[in-house]
PDB file of C-alpha atoms in Angstrom:
ATOM      1  CA  MET P   1     146.880 131.444 116.116  1.00  0.00           C
ATOM      2  CA  PRO P   2     149.190 132.808 118.856  1.00  0.00           C
ATOM      3  CA  LYS P   3     149.012 131.197 122.259  1.00  0.00           C
ATOM      4  CA  ASP P   4     149.101 134.537 124.096  1.00  0.00           C
ATOM      5  CA  SER P   5     145.560 135.622 124.539  1.00  0.00           C
ATOM      6  CA  GLY P   6     146.356 139.289 124.395  1.00  0.00           C
ATOM      7  CA  ALA P   7     148.581 139.227 121.205  1.00  0.00           C
ATOM      8  CA  LEU P   8     147.435 140.873 118.136  1.00  0.00           C
ATOM      9  CA  ILE P   9     146.421 138.717 115.172  1.00  0.00           C
ATOM     10  CA  PRO P  10     147.798 139.857 111.924  1.00  0.00           C
ATOM     11  CA  MET P  11     145.420 139.603 109.040  1.00  0.00           C
ATOM     12  CA  THR P  12     144.479 140.697 105.533  1.00  0.00           C
ATOM     13  CA  ALA P  13     141.602 143.279 105.011  1.00  0.00           C
ATOM     14  CA  VAL P  14     139.673 140.860 103.132  1.00  0.00           C
ATOM     15  CA  GLY P  15     140.184 138.162 105.958  1.00  0.00           C
ATOM     16  CA  PHE P  16     138.997 140.802 108.501  1.00  0.00           C
ATOM     17  CA  GLU P  17     135.714 141.868 106.460  1.00  0.00           C
ATOM     18  CA  ALA P  18     135.040 138.075 105.899  1.00  0.00           C
ATOM     19  CA  LEU P  19     135.097 137.509 109.684  1.00  0.00           C
ATOM     20  CA  LYS P  20     132.887 140.679 110.342  1.00  0.00           C
ATOM     21  CA  ALA P  21     130.367 139.244 107.868  1.00  0.00           C
ATOM     22  CA  GLU P  22     130.529 135.750 109.380  1.00  0.00           C
ATOM     23  CA  LEU P  23     129.839 137.120 112.767  1.00  0.00           C
ATOM     24  CA  ALA P  24     126.930 139.213 111.573  1.00  0.00           C
ATOM     25  CA  GLU P  25     125.470 136.281 109.919  1.00  0.00           C
ATOM     26  CA  LEU P  26     125.959 134.126 113.059  1.00  0.00           C
ATOM     27  CA  ARG P  27     124.286 136.784 115.305  1.00  0.00           C
ATOM     28  CA  ALA P  28     121.393 136.942 113.001  1.00  0.00           C
ATOM     29  CA  ARG P  29     120.887 133.153 113.285  1.00  0.00           C
ATOM     30  CA  ARG P  30     121.073 133.005 116.999  1.00  0.00           C
ATOM     31  CA  PRO P  31     117.374 134.110 117.908  1.00  0.00           C
ATOM     32  CA  GLU P  32     116.100 131.298 115.575  1.00  0.00           C
ATOM     33  CA  LEU P  33     118.194 128.818 117.529  1.00  0.00           C
ATOM     34  CA  VAL P  34     117.053 130.288 120.906  1.00  0.00           C
ATOM     35  CA  GLU P  35     113.455 129.666 119.704  1.00  0.00           C
ATOM     36  CA  GLU P  36     114.231 126.136 118.587  1.00  0.00           C
ATOM     37  CA  VAL P  37     115.467 125.405 122.261  1.00  0.00           C
ATOM     38  CA  ALA P  38     112.386 126.945 123.770  1.00  0.00           C
ATOM     39  CA  ALA P  39     110.061 125.033 121.493  1.00  0.00           C
ATOM     40  CA  ALA P  40     111.968 121.849 122.230  1.00  0.00           C
ATOM     41  CA  ARG P  41     111.935 122.551 125.960  1.00  0.00           C
ATOM     42  CA  SER P  42     108.160 122.857 125.897  1.00  0.00           C
ATOM     43  CA  GLN P  43     107.756 119.311 124.483  1.00  0.00           C
ATOM     44  CA  GLY P  44     107.976 117.736 128.063  1.00  0.00           C
ATOM     45  CA  ASP P  45     110.493 115.514 129.727  1.00  0.00           C
ATOM     46  CA  LEU P  46     113.952 116.850 128.892  1.00  0.00           C
ATOM     47  CA  SER P  47     115.776 113.779 129.896  1.00  0.00           C
ATOM     48  CA  GLU P  48     114.505 111.856 126.788  1.00  0.00           C
ATOM     49  CA  ASN P  49     113.956 115.034 124.612  1.00  0.00           C
ATOM     50  CA  PHE P  50     116.338 114.576 121.741  1.00  0.00           C
ATOM     51  CA  ALA P  51     115.106 117.663 120.011  1.00  0.00           C
ATOM     52  CA  TYR P  52     115.888 119.771 122.964  1.00  0.00           C
ATOM     53  CA  HIS P  53     119.471 118.153 123.364  1.00  0.00           C
ATOM     54  CA  ASP P  54     120.170 118.821 119.900  1.00  0.00           C
ATOM     55  CA  ALA P  55     119.012 122.323 119.590  1.00  0.00           C
ATOM     56  CA  ARG P  56     121.074 123.053 122.804  1.00  0.00           C
ATOM     57  CA  GLN P  57     124.178 121.639 121.106  1.00  0.00           C
ATOM     58  CA  HIS P  58     123.704 123.621 117.842  1.00  0.00           C
ATOM     59  CA  LEU P  59     123.074 126.820 120.037  1.00  0.00           C
ATOM     60  CA  GLY P  60     126.309 125.950 122.072  1.00  0.00           C
ATOM     61  CA  MET P  61     128.356 125.520 118.938  1.00  0.00           C
ATOM     62  CA  LEU P  62     127.120 128.896 117.448  1.00  0.00           C
ATOM     63  CA  ASP P  63     127.809 130.573 120.747  1.00  0.00           C
ATOM     64  CA  GLY P  64     131.314 129.210 120.825  1.00  0.00           C
ATOM     65  CA  ARG P  65     131.930 130.419 117.199  1.00  0.00           C
ATOM     66  CA  ILE P  66     130.602 133.741 117.891  1.00  0.00           C
ATOM     67  CA  GLN P  67     132.988 133.974 120.968  1.00  0.00           C
ATOM     68  CA  THR P  68     135.826 132.900 118.889  1.00  0.00           C
ATOM     69  CA  ILE P  69     135.283 135.382 116.084  1.00  0.00           C
ATOM     70  CA  GLU P  70     134.539 138.220 118.687  1.00  0.00           C
ATOM     71  CA  ALA P  71     137.990 137.530 120.406  1.00  0.00           C
ATOM     72  CA  THR P  72     139.641 137.397 117.008  1.00  0.00           C
ATOM     73  CA  VAL P  73     138.176 140.552 115.514  1.00  0.00           C
ATOM     74  CA  THR P  74     139.025 142.372 118.826  1.00  0.00           C
ATOM     75  CA  ARG P  75     142.583 141.453 118.637  1.00  0.00           C
ATOM     76  CA  ALA P  76     142.894 141.679 114.877  1.00  0.00           C
ATOM     77  CA  GLN P  77     145.626 143.763 113.273  1.00  0.00           C
ATOM     78  CA  VAL P  78     144.903 144.599 109.649  1.00  0.00           C
ATOM     79  CA  VAL P  79     148.173 144.550 107.522  1.00  0.00           C
ATOM     80  CA  ASP P  80     148.601 146.954 104.902  1.00  0.00           C
ATOM     81  CA  ASP P  81     149.901 144.839 101.934  1.00  0.00           C
ATOM     82  CA  SER P  82     150.971 147.553  99.802  1.00  0.00           C
ATOM     83  CA  ALA P  83     154.068 148.508 101.317  1.00  0.00           C
ATOM     84  CA  ALA P  84     156.418 145.570 100.666  1.00  0.00           C
ATOM     85  CA  THR P  85     156.479 145.060  96.842  1.00  0.00           C
ATOM     86  CA  GLY P  86     158.848 142.149  95.857  1.00  0.00           C
ATOM     87  CA  VAL P  87     159.146 141.019  99.626  1.00  0.00           C
ATOM     88  CA  ALA P  88     156.885 138.182 100.714  1.00  0.00           C
ATOM     89  CA  ARG P  89     154.469 139.318 103.325  1.00  0.00           C
ATOM     90  CA  ILE P  90     150.882 138.977 104.653  1.00  0.00           C
ATOM     91  CA  GLY P  91     148.906 139.768 101.674  1.00  0.00           C
ATOM     92  CA  SER P  92     151.596 138.932  98.982  1.00  0.00           C
ATOM     93  CA  THR P  93     150.864 136.556  96.336  1.00  0.00           C
ATOM     94  CA  VAL P  94     153.930 134.050  96.061  1.00  0.00           C
ATOM     95  CA  VAL P  95     154.798 131.400  93.435  1.00  0.00           C
ATOM     96  CA  VAL P  96     157.008 128.877  94.757  1.00  0.00           C
ATOM     97  CA  ARG P  97     158.714 125.808  93.067  1.00  0.00           C
ATOM     98  CA  ASP P  98     159.517 122.547  94.934  1.00  0.00           C
ATOM     99  CA  GLU P  99     159.979 119.077  93.946  1.00  0.00           C
ATOM    100  CA  PHE P 100     156.170 118.774  93.219  1.00  0.00           C
ATOM    101  CA  GLY P 101     156.385 121.646  90.835  1.00  0.00           C
ATOM    102  CA  GLU P 102     155.139 125.419  91.011  1.00  0.00           C
ATOM    103  CA  SER P 103     152.366 126.387  93.203  1.00  0.00           C
ATOM    104  CA  THR P 104     150.860 129.893  93.811  1.00  0.00           C
ATOM    105  CA  TYR P 105     149.620 131.103  97.455  1.00  0.00           C
ATOM    106  CA  GLN P 106     148.532 134.216  99.004  1.00  0.00           C
ATOM    107  CA  ILE P 107     150.222 134.640 102.442  1.00  0.00           C
ATOM    108  CA  VAL P 108     147.466 135.384 105.123  1.00  0.00           C
ATOM    109  CA  GLY P 109     147.210 135.648 108.707  1.00  0.00           C
ATOM    110  CA  PRO P 110     147.054 132.695 111.048  1.00  0.00           C
ATOM    111  CA  SER P 111     143.445 132.534 111.271  1.00  0.00           C
ATOM    112  CA  GLU P 112     142.758 132.874 107.495  1.00  0.00           C
ATOM    113  CA  GLY P 113     144.729 129.886 106.222  1.00  0.00           C
ATOM    114  CA  ASN P 114     142.885 127.652 103.478  1.00  0.00           C
ATOM    115  CA  MET P 115     145.076 125.785 101.258  1.00  0.00           C
ATOM    116  CA  ALA P 116     141.922 124.486  99.237  1.00  0.00           C
ATOM    117  CA  ARG P 117     141.717 128.170  98.312  1.00  0.00           C
ATOM    118  CA  GLY P 118     145.260 128.949  98.113  1.00  0.00           C
ATOM    119  CA  LEU P 119     145.501 130.958 101.290  1.00  0.00           C
ATOM    120  CA  MET P 120     148.796 129.991 103.094  1.00  0.00           C
ATOM    121  CA  SER P 121     148.876 130.991 106.651  1.00  0.00           C
ATOM    122  CA  ILE P 122     151.947 132.690 108.124  1.00  0.00           C
ATOM    123  CA  ALA P 123     151.964 130.222 110.939  1.00  0.00           C
ATOM    124  CA  SER P 124     152.387 127.154 108.481  1.00  0.00           C
ATOM    125  CA  PRO P 125     156.008 125.790 108.079  1.00  0.00           C
ATOM    126  CA  LEU P 126     156.119 127.028 104.511  1.00  0.00           C
ATOM    127  CA  GLY P 127     154.296 130.336 105.071  1.00  0.00           C
ATOM    128  CA  SER P 128     156.688 131.379 107.925  1.00  0.00           C
ATOM    129  CA  ALA P 129     159.710 130.381 105.838  1.00  0.00           C
ATOM    130  CA  LEU P 130     158.455 132.565 102.891  1.00  0.00           C
ATOM    131  CA  VAL P 131     158.007 135.933 104.852  1.00  0.00           C
ATOM    132  CA  ASP P 132     160.679 138.535 104.209  1.00  0.00           C
ATOM    133  CA  HIS P 133     161.921 136.581 101.120  1.00  0.00           C
ATOM    134  CA  ARG P 134     162.162 137.743  97.352  1.00  0.00           C
ATOM    135  CA  ALA P 135     162.063 135.919  94.066  1.00  0.00           C
ATOM    136  CA  GLY P 136     165.176 133.895  93.501  1.00  0.00           C
ATOM    137  CA  ASP P 137     165.617 133.001  97.167  1.00  0.00           C
ATOM    138  CA  VAL P 138     165.596 129.322  98.467  1.00  0.00           C
ATOM    139  CA  VAL P 139     163.723 128.827 101.700  1.00  0.00           C
ATOM    140  CA  SER P 140     163.875 125.655 104.089  1.00  0.00           C
ATOM    141  CA  PHE P 141     161.127 124.672 106.167  1.00  0.00           C
ATOM    142  CA  LYS P 142     160.394 121.634 108.435  1.00  0.00           C
ATOM    143  CA  THR P 143     157.462 119.270 107.798  1.00  0.00           C
ATOM    144  CA  PRO P 144     156.416 116.009 109.495  1.00  0.00           C
ATOM    145  CA  GLY P 145     158.173 114.255 106.618  1.00  0.00           C
ATOM    146  CA  GLY P 146     161.427 116.043 107.334  1.00  0.00           C
ATOM    147  CA  GLU P 147     163.218 119.137 106.000  1.00  0.00           C
ATOM    148  CA  ARG P 148     162.352 120.529 102.652  1.00  0.00           C
ATOM    149  CA  GLN P 149     163.258 123.395 100.275  1.00  0.00           C
ATOM    150  CA  ALA P 150     161.432 125.447  97.971  1.00  0.00           C
ATOM    151  CA  THR P 151     162.512 128.232  95.576  1.00  0.00           C
ATOM    152  CA  VAL P 152     160.573 131.751  95.311  1.00  0.00           C
ATOM    153  CA  VAL P 153     159.693 132.194  91.918  1.00  0.00           C
ATOM    154  CA  SER P 154     157.942 135.428  92.114  1.00  0.00           C
ATOM    155  CA  VAL P 155     156.193 137.713  94.757  1.00  0.00           C
ATOM    156  CA  SER P 156     153.551 140.266  93.931  1.00  0.00           C
TER     157      SER P 156
END
């Protein structure tokens, strides 16, 4: 994600809607966690009350995730992926070939990346190298293991 706290965060419409849904679900869960903290607090000595400390930790993690999503949603810039056909952009599905074979990825914003689901962030080395390229182009990108290359097979 961009280091500038005021910078816009590009993302797909699907990713934006998923973030909003997660935010709604987390906000709905919050009152239950607040009740757990209150119930555990009423059990007596807080210094040895592990249920209280556990409930507080869960509430803190939930609040942190809510704040992160709210900040992301506020700065989100939903990218229209219909404009650039044949050119790799956010929202494009790209097939690439490298020394390991062919792989298919959808290019997504920096907060949406999930390689297990085939969602490649534009902030990743290969994702950023693919942007603005077409089928047949060869892209170079740096990895911890050194410089690598991949050929763009198709963009849709």
